[in-house]
Short mmCIF file of C-alpha atoms and ligand atoms in Angstrom, two decimals:
data_model
loop_
_atom_site.label_atom_id
_atom_site.label_comp_id
_atom_site.label_asym_id
_atom_site.label_seq_id
_atom_site.Cartn_x
_atom_site.Cartn_y
_atom_site.Cartn_z
CA UNK A 126 12.18 -3.65 4.06
CA UNK A 127 15.81 -4.59 4.02
CA UNK A 128 17.59 -7.95 5.28
CA UNK A 129 18.67 -5.73 8.14
CA UNK A 130 15.92 -6.09 9.63
CA UNK A 131 16.44 -7.22 13.21
CA UNK A 132 14.97 -10.97 13.97
CA UNK A 133 14.09 -11.84 10.37
CA UNK A 134 16.41 -14.91 9.92
CA UNK A 135 15.50 -16.18 13.30
CA UNK A 136 12.23 -18.56 12.57
CA UNK A 137 10.33 -16.67 10.28
CA UNK A 138 8.00 -18.95 8.30
CA UNK A 139 6.95 -20.55 11.73
CA UNK A 140 3.32 -20.83 12.27
CA UNK A 141 1.59 -17.23 14.27
CA UNK A 142 2.58 -17.19 17.92
CA UNK A 143 -1.30 -16.26 19.16
CA UNK A 144 -4.45 -17.23 18.28
CA UNK A 145 -6.51 -15.37 16.01
CA UNK A 146 -7.85 -12.26 17.82
CA UNK A 147 -11.47 -12.26 18.93
CA UNK A 148 -12.14 -9.41 20.61
CA UNK A 149 -10.17 -5.77 21.42
CA UNK A 150 -8.24 -6.92 24.15
CA UNK A 151 -6.62 -9.86 21.84
CA UNK A 152 -5.06 -6.75 19.73
CA UNK A 153 -1.25 -6.21 20.29
CA UNK A 154 -1.78 -2.24 20.87
CA UNK A 155 -4.22 -3.07 23.81
CA UNK A 156 -1.22 -5.28 24.92
CA UNK A 157 -2.58 -8.55 23.56
CA UNK A 158 0.10 -10.96 22.68
CA UNK A 159 1.10 -10.02 18.71
CA UNK A 160 -0.09 -12.24 16.16
CA UNK A 161 3.80 -12.84 14.87
CA UNK A 162 6.65 -12.91 17.30
CA UNK A 163 9.01 -12.60 14.43
CA UNK A 164 8.17 -10.00 11.95
CA UNK A 165 6.69 -10.78 8.81
CA UNK A 166 7.81 -8.21 5.92
CA UNK A 167 7.46 -7.50 2.53
CA UNK A 168 11.14 -8.07 1.40
CA UNK A 169 11.33 -11.24 -0.43
CA UNK A 170 14.96 -12.32 0.83
CA UNK A 171 14.77 -15.27 -1.42
CA UNK A 172 17.03 -18.02 -0.20
CA UNK A 173 18.71 -20.67 -2.45
CA UNK A 174 20.15 -24.19 -1.61
CA UNK A 175 22.94 -23.30 -0.11
CA UNK A 176 25.41 -25.91 -1.66
CA UNK A 177 24.12 -24.30 -5.41
CA UNK A 178 25.59 -20.76 -3.97
CA UNK A 179 28.76 -22.27 -2.51
CA UNK A 180 29.31 -24.17 -6.01
CA UNK A 181 29.09 -21.21 -8.08
CA UNK A 182 31.10 -19.45 -5.12
CA UNK A 183 33.40 -21.72 -5.57
CA UNK A 184 34.56 -21.29 -8.90
CA UNK A 185 34.95 -17.50 -8.59
CA UNK A 186 37.06 -18.26 -5.18
CA UNK A 187 39.26 -20.91 -7.00
CA UNK A 188 40.00 -18.93 -9.92
CA UNK A 189 40.48 -15.51 -7.41
CA UNK A 190 38.44 -13.46 -9.75
CA UNK A 191 36.75 -11.87 -7.49
CA UNK A 192 35.18 -8.85 -9.47
CA UNK A 193 35.82 -6.75 -12.64
CA UNK A 194 34.08 -8.92 -15.02
CA UNK A 195 34.75 -12.19 -13.38
CA UNK A 196 33.54 -15.16 -15.05
CA UNK A 197 30.29 -15.65 -12.85
CA UNK A 198 29.19 -11.81 -13.68
CA UNK A 199 29.59 -12.66 -17.23
CA UNK A 200 27.76 -15.72 -17.11
CA UNK A 201 25.04 -13.82 -15.20
CA UNK A 202 24.95 -11.24 -17.84
CA UNK A 203 24.41 -13.56 -20.46
CA UNK A 204 21.44 -15.56 -18.57
CA UNK A 205 19.51 -12.18 -18.00
CA UNK A 206 19.94 -11.38 -21.38
CA UNK A 207 18.38 -14.59 -22.20
CA UNK A 208 15.70 -14.20 -19.60
CA UNK A 209 14.47 -10.76 -20.80
CA UNK A 210 14.99 -11.31 -24.50
CA UNK A 211 17.34 -8.93 -25.40
CA UNK A 212 20.98 -8.94 -27.04
CA UNK A 213 22.81 -7.51 -23.85
CA UNK A 214 22.75 -7.11 -20.14
CA UNK A 215 25.29 -4.94 -18.19
CA UNK A 216 25.40 -5.93 -14.48
CA UNK A 217 26.20 -3.19 -11.52
CA UNK A 218 26.38 -2.55 -8.02
CA UNK A 219 22.69 -1.62 -7.45
CA UNK A 220 19.73 -0.56 -9.61
CA UNK A 221 20.27 2.78 -8.29
CA UNK A 222 23.41 3.39 -9.88
CA UNK A 223 22.17 0.98 -13.27
CA UNK A 224 19.72 3.74 -13.47
CA UNK A 225 21.82 6.85 -12.84
CA UNK A 226 24.35 5.78 -15.27
CA UNK A 227 21.72 4.86 -18.21
CA UNK A 228 19.73 8.23 -17.21
CA UNK A 229 23.16 10.19 -17.77
CA UNK A 230 23.88 8.05 -20.90
CA UNK A 231 20.73 8.64 -22.49
CA UNK A 232 19.39 12.17 -21.82
CA UNK A 233 19.48 14.64 -25.07
CA UNK A 234 22.74 16.68 -24.86
CA UNK A 235 21.82 20.64 -23.77
CA UNK A 236 18.24 19.38 -21.99
CA UNK A 237 17.80 18.96 -18.22
CA UNK A 238 14.47 17.82 -17.47
CA UNK A 239 13.48 13.81 -17.12
CA UNK A 240 9.75 13.01 -16.84
CA UNK A 241 8.64 10.19 -14.45
CA UNK A 242 5.96 9.76 -12.12
CA UNK A 243 5.64 11.22 -8.40
CA UNK A 244 4.19 7.94 -7.22
CA UNK A 245 7.35 5.93 -7.22
CA UNK A 246 10.04 4.34 -5.70
CA UNK A 247 11.13 6.57 -2.74
CA UNK A 248 14.55 7.13 -4.10
CA UNK A 249 13.80 7.86 -7.69
CA UNK A 250 14.18 12.21 -7.56
CA UNK A 251 17.70 11.32 -6.15
CA UNK A 252 18.33 9.27 -9.26
CA UNK A 253 17.43 12.12 -11.26
CA UNK A 254 19.57 14.41 -9.41
CA UNK A 255 22.76 11.77 -8.92
CA UNK A 256 22.34 12.13 -13.34
CA UNK A 257 22.00 16.03 -13.21
CA UNK A 258 18.69 16.13 -14.28
CA UNK A 259 15.94 17.96 -13.02
CA UNK A 260 13.04 15.77 -12.16
CA UNK A 261 9.59 16.66 -13.58
CA UNK A 262 6.97 14.64 -12.12
CA UNK A 263 4.04 13.62 -13.87
CA UNK A 264 0.27 12.04 -12.95
CA UNK A 265 -0.22 8.28 -12.90
CA UNK A 266 -3.36 6.62 -14.66
CA UNK A 267 -5.67 5.54 -11.86
CA UNK A 268 -6.20 1.70 -12.94
CA UNK A 269 -2.42 0.99 -13.69
CA UNK A 270 -1.05 3.14 -10.59
CA UNK A 271 1.61 4.22 -13.48
CA UNK A 272 2.39 6.34 -16.35
CA UNK A 273 1.09 6.10 -19.73
CA UNK A 274 1.06 8.17 -22.75
CA UNK A 275 -1.58 10.94 -21.47
CA UNK A 276 -0.16 11.48 -18.33
CA UNK A 277 3.48 12.10 -19.94
CA UNK A 278 2.70 13.79 -22.78
CA UNK A 279 1.49 17.23 -21.24
CA UNK A 280 4.63 17.12 -19.14
CA UNK A 281 6.79 16.98 -22.47
CA UNK A 282 8.73 20.34 -23.77
CA UNK A 283 11.60 21.74 -25.31
CA UNK A 284 14.14 20.82 -22.23
CA UNK A 285 12.69 17.17 -22.09
CA UNK A 286 15.87 14.88 -21.98
CA UNK A 287 14.67 11.59 -21.30
CA UNK A 288 11.43 9.96 -20.40
CA UNK A 289 11.67 7.60 -17.18
CA UNK A 290 8.95 4.88 -17.17
CA UNK A 291 8.29 2.88 -14.01
CA UNK A 292 6.41 -0.33 -13.90
CA UNK A 293 4.04 -0.66 -10.78
CA UNK A 294 4.48 -3.34 -8.22
CA UNK A 295 1.55 -5.07 -9.56
CA UNK A 296 1.36 -5.67 -13.01
CA UNK A 297 2.77 -2.94 -15.75
CA UNK A 298 2.18 0.36 -17.03
CA UNK A 299 1.17 0.97 -20.35
CA UNK A 300 4.85 0.67 -22.15
CA UNK A 301 3.72 0.25 -25.25
CA UNK A 302 1.97 3.54 -25.66
CA UNK A 303 4.66 5.48 -23.59
CA UNK A 304 7.31 3.85 -26.44
CA UNK A 305 5.20 4.98 -29.30
CA UNK A 306 5.20 8.80 -27.76
CA UNK A 307 8.52 8.41 -27.18
CA UNK A 308 9.54 7.32 -30.44
CA UNK A 309 7.31 10.05 -32.26
CA UNK A 310 8.77 12.84 -30.30
CA UNK A 311 12.36 11.45 -30.60
CA UNK A 312 12.78 11.50 -26.96
CA UNK A 313 14.93 8.70 -25.31
CA UNK A 314 12.48 6.21 -23.00
CA UNK A 315 14.40 4.64 -20.36
CA UNK A 316 12.15 1.98 -18.14
CA UNK A 317 12.45 0.55 -14.48
CA UNK A 318 11.15 -2.80 -14.73
CA UNK A 319 12.61 -3.49 -11.43
CA UNK A 320 9.32 -4.82 -10.04
CA UNK A 321 8.09 -6.37 -13.39
CA UNK A 322 11.11 -8.56 -13.81
CA UNK A 323 9.86 -11.37 -14.46
CA UNK A 324 6.44 -10.11 -16.45
CA UNK A 325 5.40 -9.82 -19.58
CA UNK A 326 3.38 -7.19 -21.26
CA UNK A 327 0.92 -7.94 -24.61
CA UNK A 328 3.10 -11.04 -24.27
CA UNK A 329 6.31 -9.71 -24.49
CA UNK A 330 9.20 -9.91 -22.12
CA UNK A 331 9.88 -6.73 -20.08
CA UNK A 332 13.29 -5.80 -20.72
CA UNK A 333 12.96 -5.26 -24.21
CA UNK A 334 11.17 -1.83 -24.06
CA UNK A 335 12.42 1.98 -24.51
CA UNK A 336 16.05 2.63 -24.95
CA UNK A 337 16.77 0.21 -22.04
CA UNK A 338 15.31 -1.20 -18.87
CA UNK A 339 16.54 -1.27 -15.23
CA UNK A 340 16.44 -4.29 -12.61
CA UNK A 341 17.35 -4.67 -9.16
CA UNK A 342 18.94 -7.47 -7.57
CA UNK A 343 18.68 -6.38 -4.07
CA UNK A 344 17.71 -9.06 -1.18
CA UNK A 345 14.12 -7.63 -1.22
CA UNK A 346 13.62 -8.32 -4.75
CA UNK A 347 12.57 -11.04 -7.15
CA UNK A 348 16.24 -11.86 -7.99
CA UNK A 349 18.17 -11.83 -4.90
CA UNK A 350 22.25 -11.48 -5.45
CA UNK A 351 22.30 -9.74 -1.66
CA UNK A 352 22.84 -5.96 -3.50
CA UNK A 353 23.35 -5.60 -7.27
CA UNK A 354 21.62 -4.41 -10.34
CA UNK A 355 21.26 -4.49 -14.21
CA UNK A 356 20.37 -3.07 -17.16
CA UNK A 357 18.88 -4.82 -20.28
CA UNK A 358 19.00 -3.12 -24.02
CA UNK A 359 19.36 -4.29 -27.69
CA UNK A 360 21.61 -1.17 -28.28
CA UNK A 361 25.11 -2.43 -28.33
CA UNK A 362 26.57 1.06 -27.68
CA UNK A 363 24.64 1.98 -24.82
CA UNK A 364 25.57 -1.64 -23.13
CA UNK A 365 29.52 -0.93 -24.09
CA UNK A 366 29.66 2.70 -22.77
CA UNK A 367 27.84 1.50 -19.75
CA UNK A 368 29.86 -1.34 -19.15
CA UNK A 369 33.05 1.42 -19.22
CA UNK A 370 31.44 3.62 -16.78
CA UNK A 371 30.48 1.10 -14.14
CA UNK A 372 34.27 0.31 -14.31
CA UNK A 373 36.31 3.85 -13.56
CA UNK A 374 35.59 4.29 -17.36
CA UNK A 375 38.84 2.34 -18.11
CA UNK A 376 39.48 0.51 -21.51
CA UNK A 377 42.25 -1.94 -20.85
CA UNK A 378 45.07 -1.25 -17.92
CA UNK A 379 44.73 2.30 -16.99
CA UNK A 380 43.70 3.61 -20.13
CA UNK A 381 40.53 6.08 -18.56
CA UNK A 382 38.51 6.68 -21.98
CA UNK A 383 35.06 7.73 -20.13
CA UNK A 384 33.83 9.44 -17.35
CA UNK A 385 33.39 6.51 -14.90
CA UNK A 386 32.51 5.21 -11.50
CA UNK A 387 33.06 2.39 -9.94
CA UNK A 388 29.48 0.57 -9.74
CA UNK A 389 30.86 -3.18 -10.77
CA UNK A 390 28.62 -6.18 -9.37
CA UNK A 391 30.97 -8.10 -7.81
CA UNK A 392 31.27 -12.45 -8.22
CA UNK A 393 29.99 -13.33 -4.68
CA UNK A 394 26.99 -11.42 -5.41
CA UNK A 395 26.78 -12.70 -9.11
CA UNK A 396 27.13 -16.47 -7.45
CA UNK A 397 23.78 -15.56 -5.55
CA UNK A 398 21.91 -14.17 -8.49
CA UNK A 399 22.65 -17.49 -10.37
CA UNK A 400 21.47 -19.70 -7.30
CA UNK A 401 18.84 -17.91 -7.16
CA UNK A 402 18.07 -17.70 -11.00
CA UNK A 403 18.08 -21.53 -11.31
CA UNK A 404 15.31 -21.79 -8.43
CA UNK A 405 13.34 -18.79 -10.26
CA UNK A 406 10.73 -21.12 -11.25
CA UNK A 407 10.12 -22.84 -8.52
CA UNK A 408 10.05 -19.66 -6.46
CA UNK A 409 7.67 -17.93 -8.72
CA UNK A 410 5.29 -21.46 -7.67
CA UNK A 411 5.53 -20.29 -4.18
CA UNK A 412 4.48 -16.67 -4.76
CA UNK A 413 1.75 -17.54 -6.89
CA UNK A 414 0.68 -20.00 -3.73
CA UNK A 415 0.87 -16.87 -1.69
CA UNK A 416 -1.19 -14.72 -3.72
CA UNK A 417 -3.90 -16.96 -4.16
CA UNK A 418 -4.09 -17.73 -0.48
CA UNK A 419 -4.26 -14.26 0.03
CA UNK A 420 -7.36 -13.90 -2.39
CA UNK A 421 -9.13 -16.35 -0.67
CA UNK A 422 -8.61 -14.94 2.81
CA UNK A 423 -9.09 -11.65 1.78
CA UNK A 424 -12.42 -12.38 -0.15
CA UNK A 425 -15.52 -10.51 0.99
CA UNK A 426 -13.82 -8.42 3.62
CA UNK A 427 -15.62 -5.17 3.34
CA UNK A 428 -13.69 -2.21 2.34
CA UNK A 429 -10.57 -3.96 1.09
CA UNK A 430 -9.64 -4.48 -2.19
CA UNK A 431 -6.68 -6.70 -3.37
CA UNK A 432 -4.89 -5.72 -6.34
CA UNK A 433 -5.62 -8.74 -8.92
CA UNK A 434 -2.59 -9.91 -11.13
CA UNK A 435 -3.17 -10.27 -14.98
CA UNK A 436 -2.68 -13.83 -15.12
CA UNK A 437 -3.29 -13.95 -18.84
CA UNK A 438 0.65 -12.51 -18.67
CA UNK A 439 3.29 -13.83 -17.02
CA UNK A 440 3.77 -12.70 -13.61
CA UNK A 441 5.58 -13.56 -10.84
CA UNK A 442 2.59 -12.59 -8.24
CA UNK A 443 5.21 -11.43 -5.95
CA UNK A 444 3.94 -8.43 -4.20
CA UNK A 445 0.66 -8.27 -2.67
CA UNK A 446 -1.64 -4.48 -2.50
CA UNK A 447 -4.43 -3.73 -1.10
CA UNK A 448 -6.59 -0.63 -1.49
CA UNK A 449 -8.45 0.96 1.29
CA UNK A 450 -11.92 1.86 0.27
CA UNK A 451 -14.32 4.33 1.45
CA UNK A 452 -15.92 1.93 4.00
CA UNK A 453 -12.50 0.63 5.59
CA UNK A 454 -13.19 1.80 9.24
CA UNK A 455 -9.69 2.85 9.59
CA UNK A 456 -7.37 5.61 8.32
CA UNK A 457 -4.27 4.11 6.60
CA UNK A 458 -2.14 5.28 9.31
CA UNK A 459 -4.27 3.62 12.01
CA UNK A 460 -4.51 0.40 10.04
CA UNK A 461 -0.33 0.16 9.64
CA UNK A 462 0.21 1.58 13.24
CA UNK A 463 -2.31 -1.60 14.10
CA UNK A 464 -0.72 -4.16 11.75
CA UNK A 465 3.01 -3.34 12.58
CA UNK A 466 2.07 -4.13 16.46
CA UNK A 467 0.96 -7.26 15.71
CA UNK A 468 4.49 -8.14 13.86
CA UNK A 469 2.55 -7.27 10.13
CA UNK A 470 5.34 -4.98 8.39
CA UNK A 471 2.89 -3.63 6.11
CA UNK A 472 3.91 -0.46 4.90
CA UNK A 473 2.31 2.62 2.93
CA UNK A 474 2.75 2.02 -0.63
CA UNK A 475 4.49 4.79 -2.06
CA UNK A 476 3.41 7.76 0.35
CA UNK A 477 4.26 10.36 0.30
CA UNK A 478 4.36 11.14 -3.46
CA UNK A 479 7.54 12.48 -4.57
CA UNK A 480 6.64 16.01 -5.16
CA UNK A 481 5.19 16.00 -1.62
CA UNK A 482 8.27 15.72 0.16
CA UNK A 483 10.70 18.56 0.19
CA UNK A 484 14.27 17.94 -1.63
CA UNK A 485 17.21 19.83 -1.47
CA UNK A 486 17.60 20.51 -5.33
CA UNK A 487 15.03 21.55 -8.00
CA UNK A 488 12.02 19.82 -9.05
CA UNK A 489 9.27 20.50 -11.07
CA UNK A 490 5.61 19.76 -10.75
CA UNK A 491 1.87 21.12 -11.72
CA UNK A 492 -1.30 19.65 -9.46
CA UNK A 493 -1.03 16.07 -9.11
CA UNK A 494 -4.43 15.20 -7.77
CA UNK A 495 -4.83 11.48 -8.82
CA UNK A 496 -1.49 10.93 -7.38
CA UNK A 497 -2.33 12.76 -4.04
CA UNK A 498 -5.63 10.64 -3.87
CA UNK A 499 -3.99 7.42 -4.63
CA UNK A 500 -0.76 7.93 -2.14
CA UNK A 501 -3.50 7.72 0.77
CA UNK A 502 -5.00 4.65 -0.10
CA UNK A 503 -2.52 1.65 -0.74
CA UNK A 504 -1.00 -1.26 2.04
CA UNK A 505 1.55 -3.24 0.66
CA UNK A 506 1.20 -6.68 2.82
CA UNK A 507 3.80 -8.92 3.62
CA UNK A 508 4.85 -11.59 1.24
CA UNK A 509 8.06 -13.22 -0.09
CA UNK A 510 9.73 -16.49 1.08
CA UNK A 511 9.80 -15.77 4.38
CA UNK A 512 5.80 -15.68 4.83
CA UNK A 513 4.04 -19.00 4.64
CA UNK A 514 0.52 -20.09 3.73
CA UNK A 515 -0.46 -20.49 7.53
CA UNK A 516 0.67 -16.64 8.06
CA UNK A 517 -1.08 -15.56 4.93
CA UNK A 518 -4.50 -16.82 6.20
CA UNK A 519 -3.80 -15.32 9.63
CA UNK A 520 -2.81 -11.85 8.14
CA UNK A 521 -6.56 -12.15 6.46
CA UNK A 522 -7.90 -13.21 9.59
CA UNK A 523 -6.73 -10.33 11.17
CA UNK A 524 -7.76 -7.93 8.83
CA UNK A 525 -11.38 -9.22 8.64
CA UNK A 526 -11.51 -8.79 12.63
CA UNK A 527 -10.10 -4.63 11.59
CA UNK A 528 -13.00 -4.63 9.22
CA UNK A 529 -15.80 -5.46 11.62
CA UNK A 530 -14.59 -4.17 14.67
CA UNK A 531 -14.57 -0.67 12.89
CA UNK A 532 -14.93 2.07 14.74
CA UNK A 533 -13.49 1.26 18.71
CA UNK A 534 -9.78 1.37 17.04
CA UNK A 535 -9.92 4.10 14.86
CA UNK A 536 -8.42 6.75 16.76
CA UNK A 537 -4.88 7.41 15.64
CA UNK A 538 -2.84 6.60 18.73
CA UNK A 539 -5.98 5.95 20.99
CA UNK A 540 -6.10 3.94 24.23
CA UNK A 541 -6.92 0.71 23.04
CA UNK A 542 -7.64 -0.73 26.39
CA UNK A 543 -10.08 1.78 26.81
CA UNK A 544 -11.68 1.03 23.75
CA UNK A 545 -11.83 -2.60 24.25
CA UNK A 546 -13.31 -2.06 28.13
CA UNK A 547 -15.72 0.49 26.65
CA UNK A 548 -16.43 -2.80 23.66
CA UNK A 549 -17.07 -4.50 26.50
CA UNK A 550 -14.36 -6.85 25.80
CA UNK A 551 -12.78 -6.89 29.13
CA UNK A 552 -14.77 -8.53 32.15
C1 LIG B 69 14.52 -1.05 -5.16
C2 LIG B 69 14.07 -0.32 -6.33
C3 LIG B 69 15.11 0.40 -7.25
C4 LIG B 69 16.30 0.44 -6.57
O1 LIG B 69 17.17 -0.76 -6.76
P1 LIG B 69 18.29 -0.73 -5.87
O2 LIG B 69 18.82 -2.17 -6.44
O3 LIG B 69 17.75 -1.15 -4.38
O4 LIG B 69 19.41 0.14 -5.99
C5 LIG B 69 14.69 1.18 -8.09
N1 LIG B 69 13.47 1.19 -8.76
C6 LIG B 69 12.17 0.23 -7.99
C7 LIG B 69 11.07 0.68 -8.54
C8 LIG B 69 12.66 -0.29 -6.96
O5 LIG B 69 11.29 -0.72 -5.88
#
């Protein structure tokens, strides 16, 4: 989801417009009134106090420092380095370009493959391609939904240039064992920590693992800078190199030192990110409240399992993912169709997997049965700052209704009015 979804600015957070569904004829797909007139999405869209955002913005505006490592992006880098407990932070125009430039910089010369999971962020194979690497997809662990040492190891070979570990959207991957494996094999390790930005792993801040970790400041993510990304690292040489590359490779005035690109974070984005960073702790309290409301609202629904956060760690509790178990009465496609008609912008969690979609460039994958099974089972539910606790309870109520109304609504694209009549819902 992006901020451009129509209507997201309009009255989101209001109470549901329709009463709870009591019979099939109430479902939006059967011409009932949708649960939400303004769709609820899984995009965070954190909105800081506008005066705070304007106060930051005034600083760059008055100084006429709009971009090119202005005062706000420098302050943001300092504060993000502190957040992740690392020496250096380098900001970028997006998480995507941070990943591309970091992969390029870390890849061992003369080698061509990057090992990464297939069950992951939709554009990750493109990242590899932009870095002139060939993606080699590995399996994931069915419990964490992420890579671990045992799934990475079989994919390592003489042409492995770098490993890209990606944290899943609930909790973390076993990043310590992947780090050990990479070190033992003398391979660079880049971590995509986008969805684990606030988390700790065994008490250590995410951001400090591998050679470097990459994060996003996109409006849908935990820290909203409209758009943007950054890299956290303790490697000063890597940070310096990437800081040059993101700004055309210039070192000083018109002195091109490096292969470069324009991928700088500008000052108004830094102002937004700083304003949200000031409010991050309060925002996380809200995420936690929503998550615990989901836990109550979904408790005991047959066929549905909420992925739980490990609250022994520091965790944002931002993303809400459910698994559709074997006794859930509907296919995932039908579930999404029914939910979306109600204004619940639920999404398939990382499906299809990357190796299952055609690309215009070469990729490598052995059989990935675990990934393919998992790619059928998960649904991302609405969360983030625009979703109220009342919304969460209403979404839980609808899922409970679907769990028990079962087979009558199961047929994809089927006419629900007909099903409603058959089920005796119409007089
Ligand atoms: C969103 C996302 C990215 C890309 O970040 P952008 O700032 O949108 O380019 C990369 N990895 C993961 C896991 C993401 O969810």
